[in-house]
CSV table of C-alpha atoms (C1' of nucleotides) in Angstrom, one decimal:
chain,number,residue,atom,x,y,z
Y,23,MET,CA,-21.0,-23.7,9.5
Y,24,ARG,CA,-18.7,-25.6,11.7
Y,25,TYR,CA,-16.1,-24.6,14.2
Y,26,HIS,CA,-12.9,-23.1,12.7
Y,27,LYS,CA,-10.1,-21.0,14.1
Y,28,ILE,CA,-10.1,-17.9,12.1
Y,29,PRO,CA,-6.7,-17.4,10.1
Y,30,ASP,CA,-4.8,-14.3,10.8
Y,31,GLU,CA,-4.9,-13.5,7.2
Y,32,THR,CA,-8.7,-13.5,7.4
Y,33,VAL,CA,-8.6,-11.3,10.3
Y,34,ARG,CA,-6.5,-8.8,8.4
Y,35,ARG,CA,-9.0,-8.8,5.5
Y,36,LEU,CA,-12.2,-8.5,7.6
Y,37,PRO,CA,-11.8,-4.7,8.0
Y,38,ILE,CA,-11.5,-4.3,4.2
Y,39,TYR,CA,-14.8,-6.1,3.8
Y,40,LEU,CA,-16.4,-3.8,6.5
Y,41,ARG,CA,-15.2,-0.8,4.6
Y,42,GLY,CA,-16.6,-2.1,1.3
Y,43,LEU,CA,-20.0,-2.8,3.0
Y,44,MET,CA,-20.2,0.7,4.4
Y,45,VAL,CA,-19.7,2.1,0.9
Y,46,SER,CA,-22.4,-0.1,-0.6
Y,47,ALA,CA,-24.7,0.8,2.4
Y,48,ASP,CA,-24.2,4.5,1.6
Y,49,GLN,CA,-25.3,3.8,-1.9
Y,50,GLY,CA,-28.6,2.5,-0.6
Y,51,CYS,CA,-28.0,-1.2,-1.3
Y,52,GLU,CA,-29.4,-3.7,1.0
Y,53,HIS,CA,-27.9,-7.0,-0.4
Y,54,ILE,CA,-24.5,-7.7,-2.0
Y,55,SER,CA,-23.1,-10.8,-3.7
Y,56,SER,CA,-19.6,-11.9,-2.9
Y,57,GLN,CA,-18.8,-11.1,-6.5
Y,58,SER,CA,-19.9,-7.4,-6.2
Y,59,LEU,CA,-18.0,-7.0,-2.9
Y,60,ALA,CA,-15.0,-8.7,-4.5
Y,61,ASP,CA,-15.0,-6.2,-7.3
Y,62,SER,CA,-15.3,-3.2,-5.0
Y,63,VAL,CA,-12.6,-4.1,-2.5
Y,64,GLY,CA,-10.2,-6.0,-4.8
Y,65,VAL,CA,-10.2,-9.5,-3.2
Y,66,ASP,CA,-11.4,-12.6,-5.0
Y,67,ALA,CA,-15.0,-13.7,-4.4
Y,68,TRP,CA,-14.1,-17.2,-3.3
Y,69,GLN,CA,-11.7,-15.7,-0.8
Y,70,ILE,CA,-14.4,-13.6,0.7
Y,71,ARG,CA,-16.8,-16.6,0.9
Y,72,LYS,CA,-14.1,-18.7,2.6
Y,73,ASP,CA,-13.2,-16.0,5.0
Y,74,LEU,CA,-16.8,-15.4,6.0
Y,75,SER,CA,-17.5,-19.2,6.4
Y,76,TYR,CA,-15.1,-19.4,9.3
Y,77,PHE,CA,-17.4,-17.5,11.7
Y,78,GLY,CA,-21.0,-17.6,10.5
Y,79,ASP,CA,-23.6,-18.2,7.8
Y,80,PHE,CA,-24.4,-14.7,6.6
Y,81,GLY,CA,-25.5,-15.3,3.0
Y,82,THR,CA,-28.5,-16.4,1.2
Y,83,PRO,CA,-27.9,-18.6,-1.9
Y,84,GLY,CA,-29.2,-17.0,-4.9
Y,85,VAL,CA,-29.5,-13.6,-3.2
Y,86,GLY,CA,-26.2,-12.7,-1.6
Y,87,TYR,CA,-25.4,-11.1,1.8
Y,88,ASN,CA,-27.6,-8.8,3.7
Y,89,ILE,CA,-25.3,-5.8,4.2
Y,90,GLU,CA,-26.5,-4.7,7.6
Y,91,LYS,CA,-26.4,-8.2,9.0
Y,92,LEU,CA,-23.0,-9.0,7.6
Y,93,ALA,CA,-21.4,-5.8,8.9
Y,94,ARG,CA,-22.8,-6.5,12.3
Y,95,GLY,CA,-21.4,-10.0,12.2
Y,96,ILE,CA,-18.0,-8.8,11.2
Y,97,LYS,CA,-17.9,-6.2,13.9
Y,98,LYS,CA,-18.8,-8.7,16.4
Y,99,THR,CA,-16.1,-11.1,15.3
Y,100,LEU,CA,-13.5,-8.3,15.4
Y,101,ARG,CA,-14.9,-7.3,18.8
Y,102,LEU,CA,-15.5,-3.8,17.5
Y,103,ASP,CA,-18.9,-3.9,19.2
Y,104,ALA,CA,-17.3,-3.9,22.7
Y,105,ILE,CA,-14.1,-2.0,22.3
Y,106,ARG,CA,-14.3,1.5,21.1
Y,107,ARG,CA,-12.2,3.9,23.1
Y,108,ALA,CA,-8.4,4.5,22.4
Y,109,VAL,CA,-5.8,6.7,23.9
Y,110,LEU,CA,-3.1,8.4,22.0
Y,111,VAL,CA,0.5,8.8,23.4
Y,112,GLY,CA,2.7,11.3,21.6
Y,113,VAL,CA,1.1,14.4,20.1
Y,114,GLY,CA,3.8,15.3,17.6
Y,115,ASP,CA,3.2,15.7,13.9
Y,116,LEU,CA,2.1,12.2,13.4
Y,117,GLY,CA,0.0,12.1,16.7
Y,118,SER,CA,-1.8,15.3,15.8
Y,119,ALA,CA,-2.6,13.9,12.4
Y,120,LEU,CA,-4.0,10.8,13.9
Y,121,LEU,CA,-6.2,12.9,16.3
Y,122,ALA,CA,-7.7,14.7,13.4
Y,123,TYR,CA,-8.1,11.6,11.2
Y,124,PRO,CA,-11.8,10.9,10.6
Y,125,GLY,CA,-11.2,7.3,9.4
Y,126,PHE,CA,-11.4,5.7,12.9
Y,127,ARG,CA,-15.0,6.5,13.0
Y,128,MET,CA,-15.9,4.0,10.2
Y,129,TYR,CA,-15.0,1.2,12.7
Y,130,GLY,CA,-16.7,2.8,15.6
Y,131,LEU,CA,-13.3,3.7,17.2
Y,132,ASP,CA,-12.6,7.0,19.1
Y,133,ILE,CA,-9.6,8.5,20.4
Y,134,VAL,CA,-10.8,9.9,23.8
Y,135,ALA,CA,-7.6,10.8,25.5
Y,136,ALA,CA,-4.1,12.0,24.6
Y,137,PHE,CA,-0.8,12.3,26.4
Y,138,ASP,CA,2.5,14.0,25.8
Y,139,ALA,CA,5.6,14.8,27.8
Y,140,ASP,CA,6.2,18.2,26.4
Y,141,PRO,CA,5.0,20.8,29.0
Y,142,LYS,CA,4.3,23.3,26.2
Y,143,LYS,CA,1.7,20.9,24.8
Y,144,ILE,CA,0.0,19.8,28.1
Y,145,GLY,CA,-3.4,21.5,28.7
Y,146,LYS,CA,-3.9,22.3,25.0
Y,147,THR,CA,-6.8,20.9,23.1
Y,148,VAL,CA,-6.5,19.2,19.8
Y,149,ASN,CA,-9.6,18.1,18.0
Y,150,GLY,CA,-11.6,18.2,21.1
Y,151,VAL,CA,-9.2,16.1,23.1
Y,152,GLU,CA,-7.2,17.7,25.9
Y,153,ILE,CA,-3.5,16.8,26.0
Y,154,GLU,CA,-2.5,15.4,29.5
Y,155,ASP,CA,0.8,15.0,31.1
Y,156,ALA,CA,2.5,11.8,30.1
Y,157,ALA,CA,3.5,11.2,33.7
Y,158,LYS,CA,-0.2,10.7,34.5
Y,159,ILE,CA,-0.8,7.7,32.2
Y,160,GLY,CA,-1.7,5.7,35.3
Y,161,THR,CA,-5.1,7.6,35.5
Y,162,LEU,CA,-6.2,5.5,32.5
Y,163,ARG,CA,-6.9,2.5,34.7
Y,164,GLN,CA,-10.2,4.1,35.8
Y,165,ARG,CA,-11.4,5.2,32.3
Y,166,ASP,CA,-12.3,2.1,30.4
Y,167,ILE,CA,-9.7,2.5,27.7
Y,168,SER,CA,-8.0,-0.6,26.5
Y,169,LEU,CA,-6.5,0.4,23.2
Y,170,ALA,CA,-3.5,2.6,22.8
Y,171,ILE,CA,-1.8,4.3,19.9
Y,172,VAL,CA,1.9,5.0,20.4
Y,173,ALA,CA,3.3,7.8,18.3
Y,174,VAL,CA,6.4,8.8,20.3
Y,175,PRO,CA,10.2,8.7,19.2
Y,176,ARG,CA,11.9,5.4,19.3
Y,177,ALA,CA,13.8,6.2,22.4
Y,178,ALA,CA,10.6,6.8,24.4
Y,179,ALA,CA,8.4,4.0,23.0
Y,180,GLN,CA,9.4,1.1,25.3
Y,181,SER,CA,8.9,3.1,28.5
Y,182,MET,CA,5.6,4.5,27.4
Y,183,VAL,CA,4.4,1.0,26.6
Y,184,ASP,CA,5.4,-0.2,29.9
Y,185,GLU,CA,3.3,2.5,31.6
Y,186,LEU,CA,0.4,1.8,29.3
Y,187,VAL,CA,0.4,-1.9,30.1
Y,188,ALA,CA,0.7,-1.1,33.8
Y,189,ALA,CA,-2.4,1.1,33.3
Y,190,GLY,CA,-4.4,-1.8,32.0
Y,191,VAL,CA,-4.1,-1.3,28.2
Y,192,LYS,CA,-4.6,-4.6,26.3
Y,193,GLY,CA,-3.7,-3.7,22.7
Y,194,VAL,CA,-1.2,-1.3,21.2
Y,195,LEU,CA,-0.8,0.2,17.7
Y,196,ASN,CA,2.8,1.2,17.6
Y,197,PHE,CA,4.2,3.7,15.1
Y,198,ALA,CA,7.7,3.7,16.6
Y,199,PRO,CA,10.3,1.9,14.5
Y,200,CYS,CA,11.3,-0.7,17.1
Y,201,LYS,CA,10.4,-3.9,18.8
Y,202,LEU,CA,8.3,-3.5,21.9
Y,203,VAL,CA,8.6,-6.0,24.8
Y,204,VAL,CA,5.3,-6.8,26.4
Y,205,PRO,CA,3.6,-9.6,28.4
Y,206,LYS,CA,2.2,-12.3,26.2
Y,207,ARG,CA,-1.4,-11.3,26.8
Y,208,ILE,CA,-0.9,-7.9,25.3
Y,209,LYS,CA,-1.2,-7.5,21.5
Y,210,VAL,CA,1.0,-5.1,19.8
Y,211,ILE,CA,0.7,-4.2,16.0
Y,212,THR,CA,3.8,-2.2,14.8
Y,213,LEU,CA,3.2,0.0,11.8
Y,214,ASP,CA,6.5,1.3,10.6
Y,215,ILE,CA,5.7,3.7,7.7
Y,216,ALA,CA,9.2,4.2,6.4
Y,217,MET,CA,9.6,0.4,6.2
Y,218,GLU,CA,6.5,0.1,4.0
Y,219,LEU,CA,8.0,2.7,1.6
Y,220,ALA,CA,11.3,0.8,1.7
Y,221,ARG,CA,10.0,-2.4,0.3
Y,222,LEU,CA,8.2,-0.7,-2.6
Y,223,PRO,CA,11.3,-0.4,-4.8
Y,224,TYR,CA,11.7,-4.2,-4.8
Y,225,TYR,CA,8.5,-4.6,-6.7
Y,226,MET,CA,9.2,-1.9,-9.2
Y,227,PRO,CA,10.4,-2.7,-12.8
Y,228,ARG,CA,14.2,-3.0,-13.1
Y,229,VAL,CA,15.0,-0.1,-15.5
Y,230,GLU,CA,18.2,1.7,-15.4
Y,231,GLN,CA,18.1,4.7,-13.0
Y,232,MET,CA,19.6,7.9,-14.2
Y,233,SER,CA,21.0,8.5,-10.7
Y,234,GLU,CA,23.7,6.1,-9.8
Y,235,THR,CA,24.2,2.7,-11.2
E,27,MET,CA,23.5,-20.5,-2.3
E,28,ARG,CA,21.3,-21.4,-5.2
E,29,TYR,CA,18.7,-19.6,-7.2
E,30,HIS,CA,15.4,-18.9,-5.2
E,31,LYS,CA,12.5,-16.6,-5.8
E,32,ILE,CA,12.4,-14.4,-2.6
E,33,PRO,CA,9.0,-14.9,-0.7
E,34,ASP,CA,6.9,-11.8,-0.2
E,35,GLU,CA,7.0,-12.4,3.5
E,36,THR,CA,10.8,-12.3,3.3
E,37,VAL,CA,10.7,-9.0,1.5
E,38,ARG,CA,8.5,-7.7,4.2
E,39,ARG,CA,11.0,-8.6,6.9
E,40,LEU,CA,14.2,-7.3,5.2
E,41,PRO,CA,13.6,-3.7,6.1
E,42,ILE,CA,13.3,-4.9,9.7
E,43,TYR,CA,16.7,-6.5,9.6
E,44,LEU,CA,18.1,-3.4,8.0
E,45,ARG,CA,16.8,-1.4,10.9
E,46,GLY,CA,18.4,-3.7,13.4
E,47,LEU,CA,21.7,-3.7,11.6
E,48,MET,CA,21.8,0.1,11.7
E,49,VAL,CA,21.3,0.0,15.5
E,50,SER,CA,24.1,-2.4,16.0
E,51,ALA,CA,26.3,-0.5,13.7
E,52,ASP,CA,25.6,2.7,15.7
E,53,GLN,CA,26.9,0.8,18.8
E,54,GLY,CA,30.1,0.1,17.1
E,55,CYS,CA,29.6,-3.6,16.3
E,56,GLU,CA,31.3,-4.9,13.2
E,57,HIS,CA,29.8,-8.5,13.2
E,58,ILE,CA,26.5,-9.8,14.5
E,59,SER,CA,25.1,-13.3,14.8
E,60,SER,CA,21.7,-14.3,13.5
E,61,GLN,CA,20.8,-14.9,17.2
E,62,SER,CA,21.8,-11.4,18.4
E,63,LEU,CA,20.0,-9.8,15.4
E,64,ALA,CA,17.0,-12.0,16.3
E,65,ASP,CA,16.9,-10.8,19.9
E,66,SER,CA,17.1,-7.2,18.8
E,67,VAL,CA,14.4,-7.3,16.1
E,68,GLY,CA,12.1,-9.9,17.4
E,69,VAL,CA,12.3,-12.5,14.7
E,70,ASP,CA,13.6,-16.1,15.1
E,71,ALA,CA,17.2,-16.7,14.3
E,72,TRP,CA,16.5,-19.5,11.8
E,73,GLN,CA,13.9,-17.3,10.1
E,74,ILE,CA,16.6,-14.7,9.6
E,75,ARG,CA,19.1,-17.2,8.2
E,76,LYS,CA,16.5,-18.8,5.9
E,77,ASP,CA,15.5,-15.3,4.6
E,78,LEU,CA,19.0,-14.2,3.9
E,79,SER,CA,19.8,-17.5,2.3
E,80,TYR,CA,17.4,-16.7,-0.6
E,81,PHE,CA,19.7,-14.0,-2.0
E,82,GLY,CA,23.2,-14.4,-1.0
E,83,ASP,CA,25.9,-15.8,1.3
E,84,PHE,CA,26.6,-13.1,3.7
E,85,GLY,CA,27.6,-14.9,6.9
E,86,THR,CA,30.8,-16.6,8.2
E,87,PRO,CA,30.2,-19.8,10.2
E,88,GLY,CA,31.5,-19.4,13.7
E,89,VAL,CA,31.6,-15.6,13.4
E,90,GLY,CA,28.3,-14.3,12.1
E,91,TYR,CA,27.5,-11.5,9.6
E,92,ASN,CA,29.6,-8.6,8.7
E,93,ILE,CA,27.1,-5.8,9.4
E,94,GLU,CA,28.3,-3.3,6.8
E,95,LYS,CA,28.3,-6.0,4.1
E,96,LEU,CA,25.0,-7.5,5.0
E,97,ALA,CA,23.4,-4.1,5.0
E,98,ARG,CA,24.6,-3.4,1.6
E,99,GLY,CA,23.4,-6.7,0.4
E,100,ILE,CA,19.9,-6.1,1.8
E,101,LYS,CA,19.8,-2.6,0.2
E,102,LYS,CA,20.8,-3.9,-3.1
E,103,THR,CA,18.2,-6.7,-3.0
E,104,LEU,CA,15.5,-4.2,-2.0
E,105,ARG,CA,16.8,-1.9,-4.8
E,106,LEU,CA,17.2,0.9,-2.2
E,107,ASP,CA,20.6,1.6,-3.8
E,108,ALA,CA,19.1,2.9,-6.9
E,109,ILE,CA,15.8,4.4,-6.0
E,110,ARG,CA,15.8,7.1,-3.5
E,111,ARG,CA,13.6,10.0,-4.4
E,112,ALA,CA,9.8,10.2,-3.6
E,113,VAL,CA,7.0,12.6,-4.1
E,114,LEU,CA,4.2,13.3,-1.7
E,115,VAL,CA,0.7,14.1,-2.9
E,116,GLY,CA,-1.7,15.6,-0.3
E,117,VAL,CA,-0.1,17.9,2.3
E,118,GLY,CA,-2.9,17.7,4.9
E,119,ASP,CA,-2.3,16.7,8.5
E,120,LEU,CA,-0.9,13.3,7.6
E,121,GLY,CA,1.0,14.5,4.6
E,122,SER,CA,2.7,17.3,6.7
E,123,ALA,CA,3.7,14.7,9.3
E,124,LEU,CA,5.2,12.5,6.6
E,125,LEU,CA,7.2,15.5,5.3
E,126,ALA,CA,8.6,16.0,8.8
E,127,TYR,CA,9.1,12.4,9.5
E,128,PRO,CA,12.9,11.6,9.8
E,129,GLY,CA,12.5,7.8,9.5
E,130,PHE,CA,12.7,7.6,5.7
E,131,ARG,CA,16.4,8.6,6.0
E,132,MET,CA,17.4,5.4,7.5
E,133,TYR,CA,16.5,3.6,4.2
E,134,GLY,CA,18.1,6.3,2.1
E,135,LEU,CA,14.7,7.6,1.0
E,136,ASP,CA,13.9,11.3,0.5
E,137,ILE,CA,10.7,13.2,-0.2
E,138,VAL,CA,11.9,15.7,-2.7
E,139,ALA,CA,8.6,17.1,-4.0
E,140,ALA,CA,5.1,17.7,-2.7
E,141,PHE,CA,1.8,18.5,-4.4
E,142,ASP,CA,-1.5,19.8,-3.1
E,143,ALA,CA,-4.7,21.1,-4.7
E,144,ASP,CA,-5.4,23.7,-2.1
E,145,PRO,CA,-4.4,27.1,-3.5
E,146,LYS,CA,-3.8,28.3,0.1
E,147,LYS,CA,-1.0,25.7,0.4
E,148,ILE,CA,0.6,26.0,-3.0
E,149,GLY,CA,3.9,27.9,-2.8
E,150,LYS,CA,4.5,27.4,0.9
E,151,THR,CA,7.5,25.5,2.0
E,152,VAL,CA,7.2,22.6,4.5
E,153,ASN,CA,10.4,21.0,5.8
E,154,GLY,CA,12.4,22.4,2.9
E,155,VAL,CA,10.1,21.1,0.3
E,156,GLU,CA,7.9,23.6,-1.8
E,157,ILE,CA,4.3,22.6,-2.2
E,158,GLU,CA,3.3,22.7,-5.8
E,159,ASP,CA,-0.1,22.8,-7.6
E,160,ALA,CA,-1.5,19.3,-8.0
E,161,ALA,CA,-2.5,20.2,-11.5
E,162,LYS,CA,1.2,20.1,-12.4
E,163,ILE,CA,1.9,16.5,-11.4
E,164,GLY,CA,2.8,15.9,-15.0
E,165,THR,CA,6.2,17.8,-14.5
E,166,LEU,CA,7.4,14.8,-12.5
E,167,ARG,CA,8.3,13.0,-15.7
E,168,GLN,CA,11.4,15.1,-16.0
E,169,ARG,CA,12.5,14.8,-12.4
E,170,ASP,CA,13.6,11.2,-11.9
E,171,ILE,CA,11.1,10.4,-9.2
E,172,SER,CA,9.6,7.0,-9.4
E,173,LEU,CA,8.1,6.7,-5.9
E,174,ALA,CA,4.9,8.3,-4.7
E,175,ILE,CA,3.1,8.7,-1.4
E,176,VAL,CA,-0.6,9.4,-1.6
E,177,ALA,CA,-2.1,11.1,1.4
E,178,VAL,CA,-5.3,12.6,-0.1
E,179,PRO,CA,-8.9,11.9,0.9
E,180,ARG,CA,-10.5,8.8,-0.6
E,181,ALA,CA,-12.5,10.7,-3.1
E,182,ALA,CA,-9.4,12.2,-4.7
E,183,ALA,CA,-7.0,9.1,-4.5
E,184,GLN,CA,-7.9,7.4,-7.8
E,185,SER,CA,-7.6,10.5,-9.9
E,186,MET,CA,-4.3,11.5,-8.3
E,187,VAL,CA,-2.9,7.9,-8.8
E,188,ASP,CA,-4.0,8.1,-12.5
E,189,GLU,CA,-1.9,11.2,-12.9
E,190,LEU,CA,1.1,9.9,-11.1
E,191,VAL,CA,1.1,6.8,-13.3
E,192,ALA,CA,0.8,9.0,-16.3
E,193,ALA,CA,3.8,10.9,-15.1
E,194,GLY,CA,5.9,7.8,-14.8
E,195,VAL,CA,5.7,7.0,-11.2
E,196,LYS,CA,6.2,3.1,-10.7
E,197,GLY,CA,5.4,2.5,-7.0
E,198,VAL,CA,2.8,4.0,-4.7
E,199,LEU,CA,2.4,4.0,-1.0
E,200,ASN,CA,-1.3,4.7,-0.5
E,201,PHE,CA,-2.8,6.0,2.7
E,202,ALA,CA,-6.3,6.5,1.4
E,203,PRO,CA,-8.8,3.8,2.5
E,204,CYS,CA,-9.7,2.5,-0.9
E,205,LYS,CA,-8.6,0.1,-3.6
E,206,LEU,CA,-6.6,1.8,-6.4
E,207,VAL,CA,-6.9,0.6,-9.9
E,208,VAL,CA,-3.5,0.7,-11.8
E,209,PRO,CA,-1.7,-1.1,-14.6
E,210,LYS,CA,-0.2,-4.4,-13.7
E,211,ARG,CA,3.4,-3.0,-13.9
E,212,ILE,CA,2.7,-0.5,-11.1
E,213,LYS,CA,3.0,-1.6,-7.5
E,214,VAL,CA,0.7,-0.2,-4.9
E,215,ILE,CA,1.0,-0.8,-1.1
E,216,THR,CA,-2.0,0.5,0.7
E,217,LEU,CA,-1.6,1.3,4.4
E,218,ASP,CA,-4.9,2.0,6.0
E,219,ILE,CA,-4.2,3.2,9.5
E,220,ALA,CA,-7.7,2.9,10.9
E,221,MET,CA,-7.9,-0.7,9.6
E,222,GLU,CA,-4.8,-1.7,11.5
E,223,LEU,CA,-6.3,-0.4,14.7
E,224,ALA,CA,-9.6,-2.1,13.9
E,225,ARG,CA,-8.1,-5.6,13.9
E,226,LEU,CA,-6.5,-5.1,17.3
E,227,PRO,CA,-9.5,-5.8,19.5
E,228,TYR,CA,-9.8,-9.3,18.0
E,229,TYR,CA,-6.5,-10.3,19.6
E,230,MET,CA,-7.3,-8.7,23.0
E,231,PRO,CA,-8.4,-10.9,25.9
E,232,ARG,CA,-12.2,-11.4,26.0
E,233,VAL,CA,-13.0,-9.7,29.3
E,234,GLU,CA,-16.4,-8.1,30.0
E,235,GLN,CA,-16.4,-4.5,28.9
E,236,MET,CA,-18.1,-2.0,31.3
E,237,SER,CA,-19.6,-0.1,28.3
E,238,GLU,CA,-22.3,-2.0,26.4
E,239,THR,CA,-22.6,-5.7,26.2
V,9,DC,C1',-30.8,-20.8,-12.5
V,10,DC,C1',-27.9,-18.1,-9.3
V,11,DA,C1',-25.0,-17.5,-5.4
V,12,DT,C1',-23.4,-19.5,-1.1
V,13,DG,C1',-20.6,-22.7,1.7
V,14,DT,C1',-17.0,-26.0,2.0
V,15,DG,C1',-14.3,-30.4,1.2
V,16,DA,C1',-10.1,-31.4,-1.3
V,17,DA,C1',-6.0,-30.1,-3.9
V,18,DG,C1',-2.4,-27.2,-4.5
V,19,DG,C1',0.9,-23.8,-3.1
V,20,DT,C1',3.6,-20.9,0.0
V,21,DA,C1',5.9,-20.0,4.3
V,22,DT,C1',7.5,-21.5,8.8
V,23,DT,C1',9.9,-24.6,11.7
V,24,DC,C1',13.2,-28.1,12.5
V,25,DA,C1',17.5,-30.6,12.7
V,26,DC,C1',21.8,-31.1,11.1
V,27,DA,C1',25.8,-31.2,7.8
V,28,DG,C1',29.6,-28.2,6.9
V,29,DC,C1',32.8,-24.6,7.8
V,30,DC,C1',35.6,-21.2,10.7
F,13,DG,C1',32.8,-25.0,20.1
F,14,DG,C1',30.0,-21.8,17.6
F,15,DC,C1',27.4,-20.3,13.8
F,16,DT,C1',25.8,-20.5,9.1
F,17,DG,C1',23.1,-22.4,5.2
F,18,DT,C1',19.7,-25.6,3.8
F,19,DG,C1',17.1,-30.0,2.7
F,20,DA,C1',13.0,-32.1,4.9
F,21,DA,C1',8.9,-31.9,7.7
F,22,DT,C1',5.1,-29.4,9.1
F,23,DA,C1',1.8,-25.8,9.3
F,24,DC,C1',-0.9,-22.4,7.1
F,25,DC,C1',-3.3,-20.1,3.5
F,26,DT,C1',-5.2,-19.9,-1.2
F,27,DT,C1',-7.6,-21.8,-5.0
F,28,DC,C1',-10.7,-24.8,-7.1
F,29,DA,C1',-14.8,-27.3,-8.2
F,30,DC,C1',-19.0,-28.6,-6.9
F,31,DA,C1',-22.8,-30.0,-3.8
F,32,DT,C1',-26.4,-27.6,-1.6
F,33,DG,C1',-30.0,-24.4,-0.9
F,34,DG,C1',-33.3,-20.4,-2.2
DNA sequence: CCATGTGAAGGTATTCACAGCC
DNA sequence: GGCTGTGAATACCTTCACATGG
């Protein structure tokens, strides 16, 4: 293996592989070939091998990959071994669902704090996390939390992010349907759910619809 | 303008442009330049012009784009003018949040039906939509609904999708963290929220973490 | 003999620079 | 002068084919 910059598209796929490895590990497997993993996650085998080749030699020719070792390697590459604590801002319908969502655990991620501006919500506990006053986001600085999830209405998103950045947050998963302006050192991934649904019709077969022409 | 296949990446960006156009329209603007739109949505101006050039001549040199006309053109390209009704399967925390989510309206999309397997939920009404028995998904065939949103646990996702496909659904937005097997004519977009959060640390500056090395 | 890792080829998307039109 | 639309250049990613190693 030689030095390579890891392509963004590879980084996008790594969590998929991790998910597939967990499933195989649960089934008691110790090793897995790129082909088997490919079948279970829906990515081509050569793509998996190429992706993994960017950051380490994990496989054994003739045998495959040691699941435990490969999972550790991927986690390290994604820096999931060091960063594990996240804060949620905005405990509305979507925010509450995220607090209850068990899926983060698979990647070793935990939501350990939550903020909201609504006085009726402050002080309540949802899924073991107490909702704090959004005006106190500054207190995050002392709490070793560098990941934030933003689930507030569009109008509030930018100001919340400004405060999060001031409080030392380094990465943001944004559910508000808008662009967020942040310093270059901060990474924002925006996930606009309605937008994903909106691009689905483009790929659907062009049959005449009964409603409207 | 000449014939071009529209790149997938362009299709991914079109809803962003649509969102930006709505905002400008709300502000009373009639025309907008690629540069202004670029500033408001966070995509480069030449990228926008290139994307739009794949499917129509919308702009006027020296003036810019007519917002109303461009929005209609994008909607038509994405086929949002014909497909508007969606069904939700799985009314848990996330599903309920999606039912309440106002963002789909912006794209002319409506969730008009909901299914769940839990007898305690069946018959209840959430946000004006009555929850029906998941065993009755087959009744969709008569209801002119071709889009589905799947928000059930991983273990139930594949069988729900099988039923949806049998009932005539053509496109699926899947929130379950797994690959779904469907006939080639069906389009599935999987949106794994935990996975998005998991790739965030990779892009964050490599400072020493206080917790664990 | 089987499965990995990787150069090389091929394809797709981004970026540039500018001709053409209002 | 200002702004669009687009060929050409560049960068990036995917796919292939096979040498290499257990």
